[in-house]
Coordinates of C-alpha atoms in Angstrom, one line a residue:
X455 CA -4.2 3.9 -4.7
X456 CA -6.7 6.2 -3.1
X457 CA -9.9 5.8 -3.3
X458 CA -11.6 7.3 -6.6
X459 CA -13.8 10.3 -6.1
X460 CA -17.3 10.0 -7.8
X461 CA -20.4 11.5 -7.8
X462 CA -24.0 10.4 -9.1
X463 CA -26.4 12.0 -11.6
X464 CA -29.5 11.0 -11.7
X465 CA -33.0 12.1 -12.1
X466 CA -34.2 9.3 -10.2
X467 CA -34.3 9.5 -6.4
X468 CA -34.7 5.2 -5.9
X469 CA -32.1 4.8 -8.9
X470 CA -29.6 7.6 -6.8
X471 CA -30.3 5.7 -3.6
X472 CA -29.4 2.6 -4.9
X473 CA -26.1 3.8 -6.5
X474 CA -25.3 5.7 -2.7
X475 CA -26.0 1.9 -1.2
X476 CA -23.5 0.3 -3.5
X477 CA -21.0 3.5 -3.2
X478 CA -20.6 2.8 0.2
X479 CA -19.9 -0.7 0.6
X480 CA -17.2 -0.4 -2.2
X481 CA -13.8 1.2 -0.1
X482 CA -12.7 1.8 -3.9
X483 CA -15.2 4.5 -4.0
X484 CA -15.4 8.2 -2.5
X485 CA -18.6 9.7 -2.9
X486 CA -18.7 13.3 -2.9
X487 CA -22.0 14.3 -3.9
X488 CA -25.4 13.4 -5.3
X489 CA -27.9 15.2 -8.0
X490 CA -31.1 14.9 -9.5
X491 CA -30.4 17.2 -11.9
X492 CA -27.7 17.5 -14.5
X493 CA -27.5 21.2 -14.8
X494 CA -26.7 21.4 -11.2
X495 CA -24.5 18.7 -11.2
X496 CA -22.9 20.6 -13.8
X497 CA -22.5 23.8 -12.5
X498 CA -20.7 22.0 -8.8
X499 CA -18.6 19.9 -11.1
X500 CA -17.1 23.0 -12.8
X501 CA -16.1 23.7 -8.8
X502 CA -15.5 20.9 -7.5
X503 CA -13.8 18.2 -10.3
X504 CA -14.0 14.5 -9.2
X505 CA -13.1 11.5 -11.6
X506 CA -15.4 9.6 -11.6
X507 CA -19.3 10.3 -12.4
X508 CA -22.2 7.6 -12.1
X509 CA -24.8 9.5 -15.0
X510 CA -28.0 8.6 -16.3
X511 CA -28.9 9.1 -19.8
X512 CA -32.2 10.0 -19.9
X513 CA -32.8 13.1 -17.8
X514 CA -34.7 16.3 -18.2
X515 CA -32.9 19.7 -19.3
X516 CA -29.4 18.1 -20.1
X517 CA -29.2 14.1 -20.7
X518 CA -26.3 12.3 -19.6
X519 CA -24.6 12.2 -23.2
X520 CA -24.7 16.4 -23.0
X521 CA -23.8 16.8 -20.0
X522 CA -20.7 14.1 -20.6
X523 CA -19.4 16.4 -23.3
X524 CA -18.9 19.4 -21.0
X525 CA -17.5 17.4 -18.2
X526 CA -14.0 18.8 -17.2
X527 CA -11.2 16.5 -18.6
X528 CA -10.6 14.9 -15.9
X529 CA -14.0 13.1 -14.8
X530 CA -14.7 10.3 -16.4
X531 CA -18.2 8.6 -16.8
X532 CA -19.7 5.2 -16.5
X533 CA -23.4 5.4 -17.7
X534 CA -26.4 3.6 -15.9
X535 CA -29.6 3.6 -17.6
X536 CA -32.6 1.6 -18.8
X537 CA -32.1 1.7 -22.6
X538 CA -29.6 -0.6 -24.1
X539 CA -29.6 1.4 -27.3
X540 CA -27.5 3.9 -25.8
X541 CA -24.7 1.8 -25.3
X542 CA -22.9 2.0 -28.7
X543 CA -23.2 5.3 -28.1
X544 CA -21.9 5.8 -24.5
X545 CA -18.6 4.5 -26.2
X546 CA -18.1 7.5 -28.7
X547 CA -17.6 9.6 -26.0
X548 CA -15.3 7.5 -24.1
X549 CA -17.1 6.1 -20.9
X550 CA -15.4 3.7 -19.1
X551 CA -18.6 1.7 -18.8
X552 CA -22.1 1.3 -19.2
X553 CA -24.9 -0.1 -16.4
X554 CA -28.2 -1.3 -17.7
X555 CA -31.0 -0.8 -15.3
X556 CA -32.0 -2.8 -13.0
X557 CA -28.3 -2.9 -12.0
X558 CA -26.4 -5.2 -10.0
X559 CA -23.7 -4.9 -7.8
X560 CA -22.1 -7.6 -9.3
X561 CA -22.1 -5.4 -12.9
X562 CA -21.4 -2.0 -10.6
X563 CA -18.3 -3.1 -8.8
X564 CA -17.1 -4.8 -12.3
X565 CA -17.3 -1.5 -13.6
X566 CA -15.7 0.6 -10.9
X567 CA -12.5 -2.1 -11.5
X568 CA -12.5 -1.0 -15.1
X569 CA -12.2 2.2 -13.8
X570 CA -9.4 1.7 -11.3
X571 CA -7.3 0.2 -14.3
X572 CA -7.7 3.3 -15.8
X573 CA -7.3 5.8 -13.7
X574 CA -3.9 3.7 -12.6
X575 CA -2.5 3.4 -16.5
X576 CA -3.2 7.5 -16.3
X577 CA -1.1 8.1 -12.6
X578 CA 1.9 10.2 -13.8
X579 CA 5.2 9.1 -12.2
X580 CA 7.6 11.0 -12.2
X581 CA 10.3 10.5 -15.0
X582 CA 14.1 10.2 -14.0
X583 CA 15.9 12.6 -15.4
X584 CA 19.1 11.5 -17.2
X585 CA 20.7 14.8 -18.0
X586 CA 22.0 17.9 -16.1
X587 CA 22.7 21.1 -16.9
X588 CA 26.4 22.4 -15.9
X589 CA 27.3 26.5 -16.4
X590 CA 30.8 26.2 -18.0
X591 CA 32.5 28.9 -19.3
X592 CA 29.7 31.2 -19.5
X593 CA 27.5 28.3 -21.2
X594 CA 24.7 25.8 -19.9
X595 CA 26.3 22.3 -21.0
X596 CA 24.0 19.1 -20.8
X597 CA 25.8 16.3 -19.9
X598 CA 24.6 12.7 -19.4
X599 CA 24.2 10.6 -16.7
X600 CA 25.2 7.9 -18.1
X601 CA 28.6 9.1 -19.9
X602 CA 30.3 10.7 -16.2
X603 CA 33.0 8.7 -15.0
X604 CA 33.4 10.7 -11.9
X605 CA 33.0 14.0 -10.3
X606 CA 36.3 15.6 -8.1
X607 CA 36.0 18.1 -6.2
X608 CA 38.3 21.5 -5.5
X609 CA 36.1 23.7 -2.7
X610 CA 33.6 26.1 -4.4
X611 CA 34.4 24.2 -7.9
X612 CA 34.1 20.8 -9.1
X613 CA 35.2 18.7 -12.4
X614 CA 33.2 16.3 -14.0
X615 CA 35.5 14.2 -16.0
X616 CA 33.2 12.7 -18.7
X617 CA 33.8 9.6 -20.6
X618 CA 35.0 10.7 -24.1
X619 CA 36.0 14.3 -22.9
X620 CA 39.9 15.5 -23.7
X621 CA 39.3 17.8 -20.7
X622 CA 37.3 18.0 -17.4
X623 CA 34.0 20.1 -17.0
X624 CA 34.4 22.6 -14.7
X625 CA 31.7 24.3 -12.5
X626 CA 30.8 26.5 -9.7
X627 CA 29.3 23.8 -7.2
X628 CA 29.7 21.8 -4.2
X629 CA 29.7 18.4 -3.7
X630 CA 26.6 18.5 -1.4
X631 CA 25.0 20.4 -5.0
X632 CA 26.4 17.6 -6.9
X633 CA 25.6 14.1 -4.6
X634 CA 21.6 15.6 -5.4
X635 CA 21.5 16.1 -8.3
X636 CA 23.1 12.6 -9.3
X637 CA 21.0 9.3 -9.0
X638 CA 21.7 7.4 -5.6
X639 CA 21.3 4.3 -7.6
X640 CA 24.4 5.0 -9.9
X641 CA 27.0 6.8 -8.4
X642 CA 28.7 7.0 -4.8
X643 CA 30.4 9.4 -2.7
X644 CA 34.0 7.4 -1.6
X645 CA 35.5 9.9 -0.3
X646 CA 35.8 14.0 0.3
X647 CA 36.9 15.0 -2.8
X648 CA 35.5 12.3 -5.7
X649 CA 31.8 10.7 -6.7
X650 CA 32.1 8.1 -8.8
X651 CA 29.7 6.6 -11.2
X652 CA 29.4 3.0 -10.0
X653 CA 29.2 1.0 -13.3
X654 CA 32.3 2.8 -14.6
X655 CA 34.5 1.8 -11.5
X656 CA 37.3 -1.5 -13.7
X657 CA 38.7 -2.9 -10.8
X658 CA 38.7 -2.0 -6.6
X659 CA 42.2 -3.7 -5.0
X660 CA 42.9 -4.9 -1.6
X661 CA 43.3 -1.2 -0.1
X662 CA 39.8 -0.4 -1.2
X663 CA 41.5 1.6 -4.1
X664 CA 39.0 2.1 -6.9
X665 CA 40.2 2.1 -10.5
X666 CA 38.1 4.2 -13.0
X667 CA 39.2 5.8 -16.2
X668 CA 42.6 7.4 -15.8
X669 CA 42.8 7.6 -12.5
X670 CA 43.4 5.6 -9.2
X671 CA 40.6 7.1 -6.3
X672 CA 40.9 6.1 -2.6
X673 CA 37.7 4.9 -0.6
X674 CA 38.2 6.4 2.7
X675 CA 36.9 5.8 6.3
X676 CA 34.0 7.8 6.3
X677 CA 32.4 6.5 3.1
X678 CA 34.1 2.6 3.4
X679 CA 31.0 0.8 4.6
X680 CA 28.8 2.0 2.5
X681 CA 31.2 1.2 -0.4
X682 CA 31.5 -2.1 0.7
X683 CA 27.9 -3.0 0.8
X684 CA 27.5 -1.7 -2.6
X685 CA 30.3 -4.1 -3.3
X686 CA 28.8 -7.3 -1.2
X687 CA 25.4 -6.5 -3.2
X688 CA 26.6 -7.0 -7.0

């Protein structure tokens, strides 16, 4: 995970110095800037997002709890301040945590780990897609991974025979288009002319023959070792 970008707000120049000493000995930690005041902070942070944002509660102009309300939606905040009252409230709005002054860097790095679990529950990854969309006839069909038998190709065109299907889909594609646009970790090229989903495949016989659905597919030179690896493997 990179490290998490941050900056501190506080109207306290020994309170922003001590935060900048712990900053830097934590390699979780980017800091990006410091303020003594909130309405500037607020005006770079409209700029300049970050994620992460060491505040003080108790400033002039803006306190920390306003200014943690017009934060863009991606900063997050952990509070620092002298005044345990506020910490009931520091949790309406959703701070990851809350740092009573004097604080220790035992408390601040126990903090930025709260933070580190959230912000990696919140990393998007990617989905895989299970469907694809094939132009047949004039339409947009979606078919499912997981109900292709195999794919044959015929130059420009190919047919996706699907489990369940009387007849064949086909498509304007080649079989370049079609080895991308499949998962690698389901179905195989074995030879020119046929990709085959892997789980489908009933039987392979001594002449690397590979029986799936209704027909009887060939595993040729070109594309035998790394059939047979996949083979060796489950």
């Amino acid at each position: 995970m990179n490290p998490i970008t941050c900056i501190i707000v506080d109207d306290e120049p020994l309170a922003v110095k001590l935060l900048e000493s712990f900053v830097v000995k934590t390699p979780q930690l980017k800091l990006e800037r410091s303020f003594t005041d909130s309405v500037e902070a607020l005006a770079w942070l409209r700029e300049h997002p970050v994620q992460l944002a060491f505040m003080d509660i108790q400033m002039p102009d803006m306190n920390g709890m306003e200014l943690s309300h017009m934060l863009p939606e991606r900063t997050k905040v952990i509070f620092t301040t002298a005044f345990k009252e506020y910490a009931f409230e520091s949790y309406e709005v959703s701070a990851i945590d809350f740092l009573l002054k004097p604080i220790r860097y035992n408390k601040f790095i126990a903090a930025v780990e709260k933070a580190e679990q959230w912000f990696s529950h919140q990393k998007e990854t990617p989905s895989t897609p299970k469907t694809m969309f094939l132009r047949v006839d004039g339409e947009l069909r979606q078919v499912n991974f997981d109900n292709i038998l195999y794919v044959e190709g015929m130059k420009d065109y190919v047919r996706f025979h699907i489990e369940g299907e009387r007849l064949p889909l086909t498509t304007h594609m080649t079989m370049k288009a079609v080895e991308d646009a499949l998962p690698t970790d389901a179905f195989m090229r074995i030879n020119r002319s046929y990709v085959v989903r892997l789980d489908k495949i009933r039987t392979v016989d001594r002449n690397l023959c590979v029986y799936i659905g209704d027909e009887i597919i060939r595993v040729t030179d070109a594309y035998r070792d790394a059939f047979e690896r996949y083979v060796q493997t489950v």
